[in-house]
Amino acid sequence: MCGIVGYIGPREASPILLAGLRKLEYRGYDSAGLAAFTNHHVEVRRCVGKLDNLVALLHDQPLGGTPGIGHTRWATHGRPSEQNAHPHRAGKVVLIHNGIIENYLELRAALERRGRRMASETDTEVISHLIDEHVVRGCGLAEATRRALRELVGSYAVVVLSESEPDRLVAAKSATPIVLGLGEGENFVASDIPALLDHTRRVLFLEDGEVAELSPDRVAITTFTGEPVERAPRVVSWDPVTAQKGGYKHFLLKEIHEQPQAIIDTMRGRILQEAGGVQLDAEVDALLQRRIQRAVLVACGTAWHACLVGKFLLERLAGLPCEVDYGSEFRYRDPLLDAQTLLVVVSQSGETADTLAAVEAARERGAPVLAICNVVDSSIARRATAVLYTHAGPEISVASTKAFTTQLTALYLLALHLGRQRGFVDAEAGRRMVSDLVALPAAVKEALAREPAVERVAKKYGAASDVLYLGRGVNYPVALEGALKLKEISYIHAEGYPAGEMKHGPIALINEEMPVVVLIPRDGVFLKTLSNLKEVESRGGRIIVVTDAPSPELEAIAADVLTVPGTGELLTPVLLTIPLQLLAYHVAVYRGTDVDQPRNLAKSVTVE
């Protein structure tokens, strides 16, 4: 969602804040702003649009001084505009905020009755007025913040400046991420780690219900009730170069090509090739030793598609009954969870609000929670019973690629481990499956080497207005994911379906103008899918086949054939994903869209 950066120390704040916001552009935003102490008071600069607009504004209206705060906003309350952009000011207080305040209308009405005047349409401005009221009454900034936050209902991360205390920043959070960066004679605050990497790798993660006071030489954490909190810093292994494009035109293309290594990193230290099994972290293994009778997989977006594949894997390999649910729906029904139900939540960022709510629902009902995520010490990781990290490294582009394939890899590891543990997979079968897994990164690399063929197809169909994606069995979720990628970054309307469902409605859309992407590996449902493909052919659809088994029969039916290497049946979703990612990327480039920061989208959705 929105990006937060704060700095306190001897250096001028604006360049540091701008550089930090650049590192957070992948999160998506529609306006930006800075605030800094200069000439004994706080000045604010805000504008609509990209950071380049803010840079131009600062050229005309320079902003020196320190400390300072910076923000990129993704509109929730109030349209994108300069008056709704952050930072927001109320009296001596200037504030930035990520999240949603659910009771802001009630609070706003009360503030207006007390004579406060609002300058924006946002929920954020309410927080600055509440804090300023307490400052006016004589509270220090940290205590004023604590008292104001106790009135709020919702999710939030805030960073606050006050003209009455120019020697400190105050940060606080509830259900929205904040990370503190510890420097030498200077300190930092941000909504995500990449904004800090140019300055420090020593970090502290705020927990829900905590407030941090930052001065150049000290960081102190307390609860909302003022009780001190002691927490040792962690050292982040990412380096700044990892978050750069590395010679690729876009982060998305770089991350697509990072997938062989990302898959290796997900498998690293977890393969027992001779024994035909998997070795997971001790806390994960301890969790899986429990008497688990069923699993519920919960996620949002791309991670939900990974969960659909995970259902096939867990049921096929481990004989474990599985359900798959959207995080946004799961929290609003009465889910049947108990101590024998394993909740598996999947999230790249570990901060997805709806998925985090599912974790809390499971905890309330006594159900164990296994998190599959990429970001160490994220909110979901900290609340789960155990965590299976994907170790994919920073994913900067908004559209998820390597996160998806590493989630599939992690789910395969999980299913194989449970299959061996529960007696559904014997040692010989396990060795075959482990061999397939070990060969997977090389197969992905080979699939990536076939990019020129995908680019030619992308140029051929780049002007299409609608595209249909079809798949069967374990690969139908990949059809859904391929359609989502095309929608996200090229803005072409696309839909994915199980191929057998085509005749129950979508077949009415097919004509000579519609490209239809058909996933048809040589698997147990090959002939069934071939029959569906012929139904498309008979109605004039422009067929693009993606297969690991090209044949004269397929070439006779399809207008274009894209191939991937062969692998074990349950790993085909990983390989079939590669050409679909590349197709979406090259179509988007052909159409000239903003590949890394598509409109209206954010990297991690930390609000409902």
XYZ file of C-alpha atoms in Angstrom:
608
model
C 0.000 0.000 0.000
C 1.240 3.500 0.820
C 4.910 4.146 1.496
C 6.271 5.648 4.718
C 9.775 6.971 5.341
C 11.121 8.992 8.263
C 14.599 10.249 9.176
C 16.187 11.880 12.201
C 19.871 12.709 12.350
C 22.473 15.273 11.285
C 21.889 15.049 7.531
C 19.352 16.997 5.483
C 16.191 14.894 5.436
C 14.684 15.528 1.972
C 17.201 13.607 -0.176
C 17.061 10.629 2.187
C 13.259 10.652 2.222
C 12.990 10.887 -1.558
C 15.457 8.046 -2.072
C 13.523 5.919 0.412
C 10.218 6.627 -1.308
C 11.796 5.623 -4.627
C 12.518 2.204 -3.113
C 8.845 1.933 -2.129
C 7.345 2.973 -5.473
C 6.590 -0.700 -6.195
C 3.860 -0.539 -3.515
C 1.697 1.663 -5.744
C 0.585 5.259 -5.060
C -1.249 8.243 -6.506
C 0.296 11.216 -4.638
C 3.360 12.032 -2.570
C 4.642 14.496 0.000
C 7.390 15.444 2.446
C 7.600 17.417 5.671
C 10.744 18.609 7.473
C 11.847 20.986 10.214
C 13.318 24.094 8.667
C 13.764 27.551 10.215
C 12.305 26.354 13.548
C 9.042 25.080 12.101
C 7.724 22.259 9.937
C 7.153 22.874 6.239
C 5.175 20.543 3.974
C 5.388 19.856 0.219
C 2.753 17.695 -1.486
C 1.605 16.883 -5.001
C -0.508 14.495 -7.048
C 1.105 11.854 -9.241
C 4.544 10.310 -9.347
C 7.601 11.227 -7.309
C 9.017 13.100 -10.303
C 6.284 15.674 -9.729
C 7.384 16.051 -6.113
C 11.008 16.437 -7.207
C 9.956 19.221 -9.587
C 8.001 20.905 -6.788
C 11.038 20.755 -4.476
C 13.166 22.315 -7.209
C 10.868 25.327 -7.193
C 10.192 25.242 -3.450
C 13.233 23.690 -1.735
C 12.777 21.953 1.597
C 15.833 21.780 3.807
C 16.192 20.733 7.405
C 15.833 17.673 9.613
C 14.135 15.574 10.942
C 11.611 14.766 8.241
C 8.918 12.380 7.041
C 7.832 11.294 3.562
C 4.834 9.478 2.141
C 3.384 8.000 -1.029
C -0.411 7.656 -0.816
C -2.797 5.146 -2.356
C -6.258 6.661 -2.006
C -8.768 5.024 0.336
C -10.720 7.963 1.782
C -10.860 10.945 -0.560
C -9.854 11.218 -4.200
C -6.213 11.663 -5.250
C -5.527 15.380 -4.767
C -2.987 17.731 -3.212
C -5.256 18.444 -0.245
C -5.696 14.726 0.440
C -2.009 13.893 0.021
C 0.140 13.287 3.098
C 1.645 14.678 5.319
C -1.341 16.199 7.110
C -1.046 19.077 9.552
C -3.116 20.043 12.596
C -1.700 22.856 14.716
C 1.843 21.890 15.715
C 1.438 18.274 14.597
C 2.351 16.877 11.147
C 1.600 13.225 10.413
C 1.723 10.471 7.789
C -0.408 7.333 7.927
C -0.943 3.979 6.240
C -4.171 2.070 6.844
C -7.849 2.800 7.375
C -9.553 4.381 10.394
C -12.975 2.762 10.550
C -14.531 5.193 13.047
C -13.163 8.360 11.449
C -16.596 9.820 10.621
C -17.616 9.650 14.263
C -14.266 11.133 15.344
C -14.397 13.834 12.675
C -17.879 14.928 13.754
C -16.740 15.134 17.379
C -13.657 17.155 16.432
C -15.708 19.580 14.358
C -18.110 20.057 17.269
C -15.076 21.040 19.338
C -14.138 23.684 16.774
C -11.605 21.797 14.688
C -11.656 22.506 10.931
C -10.768 19.810 8.427
C -8.790 20.621 5.296
C -9.104 17.232 3.568
C -11.472 14.343 2.881
C -9.184 11.790 4.516
C -9.443 9.675 7.625
C -5.774 10.458 8.310
C -6.326 14.120 9.149
C -8.496 13.086 12.088
C -5.462 11.445 13.752
C -3.349 14.596 13.477
C -6.104 16.659 15.126
C -6.539 14.150 17.951
C -2.802 14.192 18.677
C -2.646 17.973 18.478
C -5.478 18.270 20.997
C -3.408 16.349 23.518
C -0.265 18.359 22.684
C -2.206 21.585 23.305
C -3.254 20.179 26.701
C 0.403 19.765 27.633
C 1.219 16.160 26.729
C 4.539 15.264 25.182
C 4.371 14.024 21.608
C 4.716 10.318 22.469
C 2.047 10.441 25.183
C -0.237 12.554 22.974
C 0.124 9.920 20.262
C -0.620 7.079 22.657
C -3.760 8.784 23.941
C -5.011 9.611 20.452
C -4.451 6.104 19.142
C -6.529 4.595 21.921
C -9.529 6.359 20.352
C -9.038 4.796 16.926
C -10.697 1.727 15.435
C -8.998 0.297 12.363
C -5.554 -0.410 10.967
C -2.764 2.101 10.979
C 0.926 2.869 10.939
C 1.734 6.508 11.731
C 4.836 8.665 11.945
C 4.483 12.026 13.677
C 6.428 15.303 13.922
C 5.600 18.152 16.264
C 6.922 21.694 16.183
C 6.998 21.588 19.982
C 9.566 18.738 19.940
C 11.966 19.100 17.007
C 14.363 16.517 18.446
C 12.224 13.421 17.859
C 9.966 11.360 15.629
C 7.167 9.179 16.985
C 5.974 6.056 15.163
C 3.180 3.642 16.066
C 1.299 0.725 14.523
C -1.717 -1.517 14.679
C -2.195 -4.159 11.962
C -0.085 -2.217 9.428
C 3.688 -2.710 9.116
C 6.409 -0.386 10.443
C 10.128 -1.144 10.598
C 12.771 0.977 12.381
C 16.295 1.302 10.986
C 19.132 1.809 13.455
C 22.082 3.896 12.268
C 25.113 5.578 13.860
C 23.979 8.920 15.231
C 20.856 8.723 13.073
C 17.742 6.583 12.880
C 15.112 5.748 10.302
C 11.536 4.512 10.035
C 9.803 2.979 7.019
C 6.905 0.811 5.946
C 9.204 -1.728 4.298
C 12.842 -2.812 4.417
C 14.048 -1.653 0.944
C 13.730 1.999 2.016
C 16.365 1.408 4.704
C 18.985 -0.674 2.922
C 21.139 2.217 1.681
C 21.683 3.274 5.294
C 21.494 0.281 7.628
C 20.704 -3.410 7.927
C 20.008 -3.302 11.675
C 16.252 -3.147 12.143
C 13.525 -3.358 14.767
C 9.993 -4.401 13.858
C 7.200 -2.681 15.760
C 4.447 -4.966 16.993
C 0.772 -4.050 17.141
C -0.035 -1.705 20.006
C 3.472 -0.235 20.227
C 4.882 3.301 19.977
C 8.496 4.182 19.160
C 10.277 7.428 19.973
C 13.242 8.105 17.703
C 16.005 10.618 18.349
C 19.373 10.657 16.544
C 21.009 8.539 19.253
C 18.180 6.468 20.693
C 15.089 4.430 19.906
C 12.669 3.673 22.744
C 9.607 1.431 22.356
C 6.576 1.446 24.634
C 3.089 -0.016 24.549
C 0.015 2.133 23.994
C -0.310 2.230 27.774
C 3.273 3.480 28.209
C 4.969 0.301 29.394
C 8.572 -0.036 28.125
C 9.382 -2.771 25.604
C 12.821 -4.341 25.206
C 13.607 -5.938 21.846
C 16.916 -6.851 20.249
C 17.493 -5.594 16.700
C 17.747 -7.992 13.781
C 20.197 -7.892 10.903
C 18.625 -8.003 7.414
C 20.649 -9.998 4.881
C 19.329 -8.177 1.807
C 21.690 -5.672 0.233
C 20.782 -2.568 -1.815
C 21.918 -4.125 -5.102
C 19.368 -6.920 -4.710
C 16.588 -4.372 -5.017
C 17.923 -2.861 -8.253
C 17.043 -3.832 -11.817
C 20.385 -5.469 -12.597
C 20.380 -4.435 -16.245
C 16.800 -5.496 -16.973
C 14.352 -2.993 -18.424
C 11.837 -3.628 -15.650
C 11.855 -5.181 -12.191
C 9.158 -7.571 -13.388
C 11.385 -9.049 -16.100
C 14.297 -9.283 -13.659
C 12.148 -11.125 -11.141
C 10.815 -13.504 -13.803
C 14.418 -14.397 -14.651
C 15.364 -14.746 -10.972
C 13.009 -17.699 -10.573
C 15.546 -20.528 -11.041
C 17.644 -19.136 -8.200
C 14.587 -18.295 -6.091
C 13.360 -21.891 -6.386
C 16.811 -23.161 -5.386
C 16.746 -20.876 -2.348
C 13.317 -22.207 -1.379
C 14.580 -25.798 -1.568
C 17.984 -25.127 -0.004
C 18.651 -27.303 3.046
C 15.260 -28.998 2.790
C 15.902 -31.876 0.378
C 16.740 -35.438 1.507
C 17.386 -36.888 -1.938
C 18.633 -40.336 -0.955
C 15.801 -40.838 1.542
C 13.226 -39.505 -0.906
C 11.901 -36.951 1.513
C 11.941 -33.414 2.815
C 13.467 -31.864 5.925
C 11.587 -28.808 7.146
C 12.446 -26.409 9.957
C 12.040 -27.840 13.446
C 9.046 -25.660 14.311
C 7.276 -26.652 11.087
C 8.031 -30.321 11.637
C 6.758 -30.114 15.220
C 3.533 -28.537 14.001
C 3.003 -31.252 11.388
C 3.449 -33.971 14.013
C 0.069 -32.994 15.473
C -3.081 -34.962 14.720
C -4.181 -32.969 11.670
C -7.422 -34.182 10.067
C -7.941 -31.464 7.452
C -6.365 -28.314 6.073
C -7.779 -24.943 5.121
C -5.668 -22.844 2.759
C -6.286 -19.094 2.813
C -4.769 -16.319 0.710
C -5.557 -13.422 -1.636
C -4.793 -12.751 -5.298
C -1.871 -14.655 -6.784
C -1.251 -16.472 -3.493
C -4.838 -17.784 -3.657
C -4.019 -19.384 -7.003
C -1.007 -21.024 -5.328
C -3.381 -22.367 -2.673
C -5.604 -23.928 -5.365
C -2.563 -25.842 -6.619
C -1.690 -26.644 -3.006
C -5.079 -28.337 -2.559
C -4.267 -30.747 -5.396
C -0.825 -31.422 -3.916
C -1.955 -32.014 -0.330
C -4.892 -34.200 -1.286
C -2.955 -36.214 -3.882
C 0.288 -36.710 -1.953
C -0.821 -36.621 1.672
C -4.458 -37.738 1.546
C -5.353 -34.649 3.555
C -8.812 -33.132 2.897
C -8.379 -29.478 1.928
C -10.462 -26.377 1.426
C -9.305 -23.153 -0.214
C -10.741 -19.794 0.777
C -10.234 -16.133 -0.020
C -8.881 -14.179 2.928
C -11.421 -11.436 2.299
C -14.313 -13.915 2.586
C -12.955 -16.201 5.273
C -13.077 -13.554 7.993
C -16.763 -12.750 7.380
C -18.218 -16.185 7.842
C -18.036 -18.592 10.759
C -15.163 -20.874 9.713
C -15.119 -24.363 11.200
C -11.681 -24.523 12.789
C -10.390 -26.589 15.667
C -7.172 -28.053 17.015
C -7.194 -30.779 14.320
C -7.562 -28.327 11.438
C -4.369 -26.871 9.987
C -4.763 -23.344 8.643
C -2.194 -22.707 5.902
C -1.916 -19.020 5.024
C 0.103 -17.900 2.009
C 1.352 -14.331 1.553
C 4.419 -12.867 -0.140
C 4.621 -9.836 2.129
C 3.266 -11.416 5.288
C 1.269 -8.221 5.801
C -1.921 -8.897 3.792
C -4.708 -7.609 6.029
C -7.378 -10.159 5.115
C -4.975 -13.081 5.449
C -3.748 -11.742 8.776
C -7.359 -11.648 9.969
C -7.668 -15.351 9.073
C -4.661 -16.060 11.297
C -6.359 -14.297 14.204
C -9.575 -16.261 13.605
C -7.625 -19.518 13.774
C -5.819 -18.497 16.948
C -9.122 -17.641 18.612
C -10.442 -21.126 17.786
C -7.320 -23.010 18.812
C -6.332 -24.073 15.296
C -2.608 -24.321 14.432
C -1.371 -21.940 11.731
C 1.356 -22.588 9.167
C 2.427 -19.491 7.238
C 4.114 -19.674 3.842
C 5.627 -16.265 3.184
C 8.692 -14.476 1.901
C 9.332 -11.625 4.342
C 11.047 -12.661 7.569
C 9.449 -11.368 10.774
C 6.416 -10.011 8.922
C 3.172 -9.673 10.860
C 1.773 -12.995 9.629
C 5.066 -14.765 10.307
C 5.149 -13.467 13.866
C 1.575 -14.593 14.588
C 1.717 -18.027 12.988
C 2.450 -21.210 14.898
C 5.220 -22.008 12.417
C 6.589 -20.470 9.212
C 7.815 -22.003 5.972
C 9.811 -19.177 4.386
C 10.230 -19.095 0.620
C 13.481 -17.054 0.726
C 12.677 -15.504 -2.675
C 14.327 -12.175 -1.805
C 12.807 -8.738 -2.493
C 9.997 -8.710 -5.042
C 9.741 -5.109 -6.193
C 7.323 -5.204 -9.121
C 3.676 -5.013 -8.064
C 2.709 -8.047 -10.166
C 3.918 -11.171 -8.385
C 6.072 -13.680 -10.266
C 8.866 -15.350 -8.303
C 6.722 -15.216 -5.166
C 4.148 -17.414 -6.934
C 6.551 -20.072 -8.186
C 8.352 -20.246 -4.835
C 4.995 -20.586 -3.083
C 4.233 -23.525 -5.395
C 7.638 -24.979 -4.530
C 7.030 -24.563 -0.795
C 3.597 -26.190 -1.073
C 5.148 -29.112 -2.958
C 7.731 -29.502 -0.176
C 4.955 -29.411 2.412
C 2.798 -31.954 0.574
C 5.706 -34.325 0.000
C 6.754 -34.095 3.656
C 3.225 -34.844 4.825
C 2.865 -37.591 2.229
C 5.956 -39.375 3.534
C 4.926 -38.773 7.137
C 1.367 -40.047 6.628
C 2.439 -43.069 4.548
C 0.888 -41.982 1.241
C 4.279 -41.665 -0.512
C 6.817 -44.497 -0.214
C 10.570 -44.009 -0.402
C 10.867 -44.953 -4.077
C 8.117 -42.533 -5.144
C 9.620 -39.925 -2.858
C 13.011 -40.240 -4.556
C 11.399 -39.755 -7.974
C 9.566 -36.668 -6.749
C 12.654 -35.225 -5.098
C 14.614 -35.809 -8.318
C 11.946 -33.917 -10.251
C 12.191 -31.084 -7.743
C 15.989 -30.935 -7.903
C 15.784 -30.734 -11.718
C 13.135 -28.009 -11.628
C 15.394 -24.893 -11.521
C 17.246 -26.041 -14.649
C 13.927 -26.714 -16.386
C 12.691 -23.218 -15.450
C 15.915 -21.766 -16.848
C 15.315 -23.654 -20.090
C 11.737 -22.347 -20.237
C 13.033 -18.805 -19.799
C 15.462 -19.318 -22.685
C 12.430 -19.733 -24.963
C 11.390 -16.134 -24.321
C 11.859 -14.961 -27.961
C 9.024 -17.264 -29.093
C 6.760 -15.830 -26.388
C 7.642 -12.274 -27.407
C 6.636 -13.018 -31.012
C 3.259 -14.307 -29.834
C 2.813 -11.257 -27.604
C 3.298 -8.885 -30.526
C 0.861 -10.917 -32.618
C -1.955 -10.647 -30.041
C -1.007 -7.450 -28.225
C -3.983 -5.523 -29.607
C -6.571 -8.023 -28.367
C -9.344 -6.714 -26.139
C -10.244 -10.059 -24.490
C -8.317 -13.274 -23.832
C -9.517 -16.608 -22.436
C -7.198 -18.966 -20.503
C -8.062 -22.659 -20.073
C -6.505 -25.501 -18.089
C -7.491 -28.729 -16.353
C -6.597 -30.557 -13.183
C -3.662 -29.226 -11.206
C -3.006 -26.696 -13.974
C -6.338 -24.903 -14.076
C -5.180 -22.512 -11.292
C -2.294 -21.586 -13.589
C -4.862 -20.516 -16.188
C -6.399 -18.243 -13.544
C -2.961 -16.848 -12.687
C -2.079 -16.276 -16.366
C -5.300 -14.309 -16.861
C -4.632 -12.272 -13.716
C -1.121 -11.353 -14.862
C -2.403 -10.166 -18.225
C -5.128 -8.076 -16.572
C -2.772 -6.584 -13.998
C -0.079 -5.229 -16.264
C -1.559 -4.906 -19.774
C -5.140 -3.886 -18.805
C -6.571 -6.424 -21.258
C -9.727 -8.130 -20.038
C -8.840 -11.788 -19.453
C -10.545 -14.707 -17.749
C -9.270 -18.087 -16.644
C -11.428 -21.220 -16.420
C -11.152 -24.941 -15.935
C -11.333 -26.142 -19.519
C -14.274 -28.430 -18.768
C -16.312 -25.412 -17.644
C -15.951 -23.622 -20.988
C -19.093 -25.161 -22.419
C -21.051 -23.968 -19.372
C -20.915 -20.334 -20.445
C -17.562 -18.925 -21.641
C -17.850 -20.711 -24.996
C -20.380 -18.027 -25.972
C -17.518 -15.494 -26.073
C -15.377 -17.356 -28.571
C -15.084 -15.962 -32.078
C -12.390 -15.242 -34.666
C -11.145 -12.234 -32.687
C -10.546 -13.943 -29.336
C -7.176 -15.476 -28.443
C -7.597 -18.579 -26.263
C -4.574 -19.775 -24.288
C -4.833 -23.508 -23.587
C -2.552 -25.285 -21.097
C -2.217 -28.872 -22.291
C 0.689 -30.860 -20.877
C 0.934 -34.593 -21.545
C -0.792 -35.651 -18.325
C -3.741 -37.728 -17.188
C -6.277 -35.272 -18.592
C -4.486 -34.595 -21.899
C -7.223 -36.133 -24.053
C -9.950 -34.328 -22.131
C -8.192 -31.005 -22.660
C -7.608 -31.817 -26.312
C -11.362 -32.287 -26.697
C -11.942 -28.842 -25.162
C -9.336 -27.377 -27.480
C -11.193 -28.767 -30.494
C -14.380 -27.102 -29.239
C -12.527 -23.789 -29.410
C -11.168 -24.595 -32.873
C -14.628 -25.357 -34.243
C -15.809 -21.883 -33.194
C -12.933 -20.034 -34.820
C -10.962 -19.136 -31.680
C -7.315 -18.161 -32.132
C -5.622 -20.901 -30.115
C -2.309 -20.476 -28.306
C -1.179 -23.837 -26.921
C 1.250 -24.092 -24.008
C 2.546 -27.641 -23.692
C 5.435 -29.878 -22.671
C 4.577 -32.305 -25.506
C 4.380 -30.581 -28.914
C 2.935 -32.795 -31.622
C 1.657 -32.528 -35.205
C -1.866 -32.888 -33.814
C -1.505 -29.827 -31.594
C 0.253 -27.818 -34.287
C -2.577 -28.570 -36.715
C -5.154 -27.120 -34.335
C -3.267 -24.229 -32.745
C -2.267 -20.949 -34.337
C 0.762 -20.838 -32.033
C 2.523 -23.386 -29.837
C 4.684 -22.421 -26.842
C 6.674 -25.204 -25.254
C 8.170 -25.899 -21.849
C 10.405 -28.768 -20.718
C 8.856 -31.854 -19.221
C 8.739 -32.568 -15.504
C 6.739 -34.549 -12.975
C 2.984 -34.032 -13.313
C 2.592 -32.133 -10.038
C 5.400 -29.702 -10.905
C 3.987 -28.761 -14.316
C 2.198 -25.725 -12.798
C 5.597 -24.118 -12.153
C 6.853 -24.605 -15.711
C 3.574 -23.671 -17.416
C 3.561 -20.437 -15.421
C 6.779 -19.188 -17.062
C 5.492 -18.535 -20.624
C 2.301 -16.995 -19.206
C 4.350 -14.522 -17.147
C 6.489 -13.659 -20.168
C 3.405 -13.331 -22.377
C 1.808 -10.846 -19.992
C 5.071 -8.911 -19.707
C 5.689 -8.581 -23.444
C 2.062 -7.715 -24.187
C 2.301 -4.939 -21.577
C 5.542 -3.646 -23.098
C 3.941 -3.743 -26.552
C 0.989 -1.711 -25.252
C 3.209 0.752 -23.378
C 1.705 0.301 -19.910
C 3.480 0.902 -16.591
C 4.769 -2.631 -16.114
C 6.196 -2.354 -12.590
C 3.553 -0.035 -11.147
C 0.252 -0.790 -12.878
C -2.580 1.617 -12.237
C -4.755 1.250 -9.155
C -2.679 -1.618 -7.736
C -0.495 -1.888 -4.642
C 2.171 -4.449 -3.789
C 0.910 -5.477 -0.372
C -2.720 -4.853 0.500
C -2.622 -3.910 4.174
C -6.194 -2.552 4.310
C -9.537 -4.138 3.451
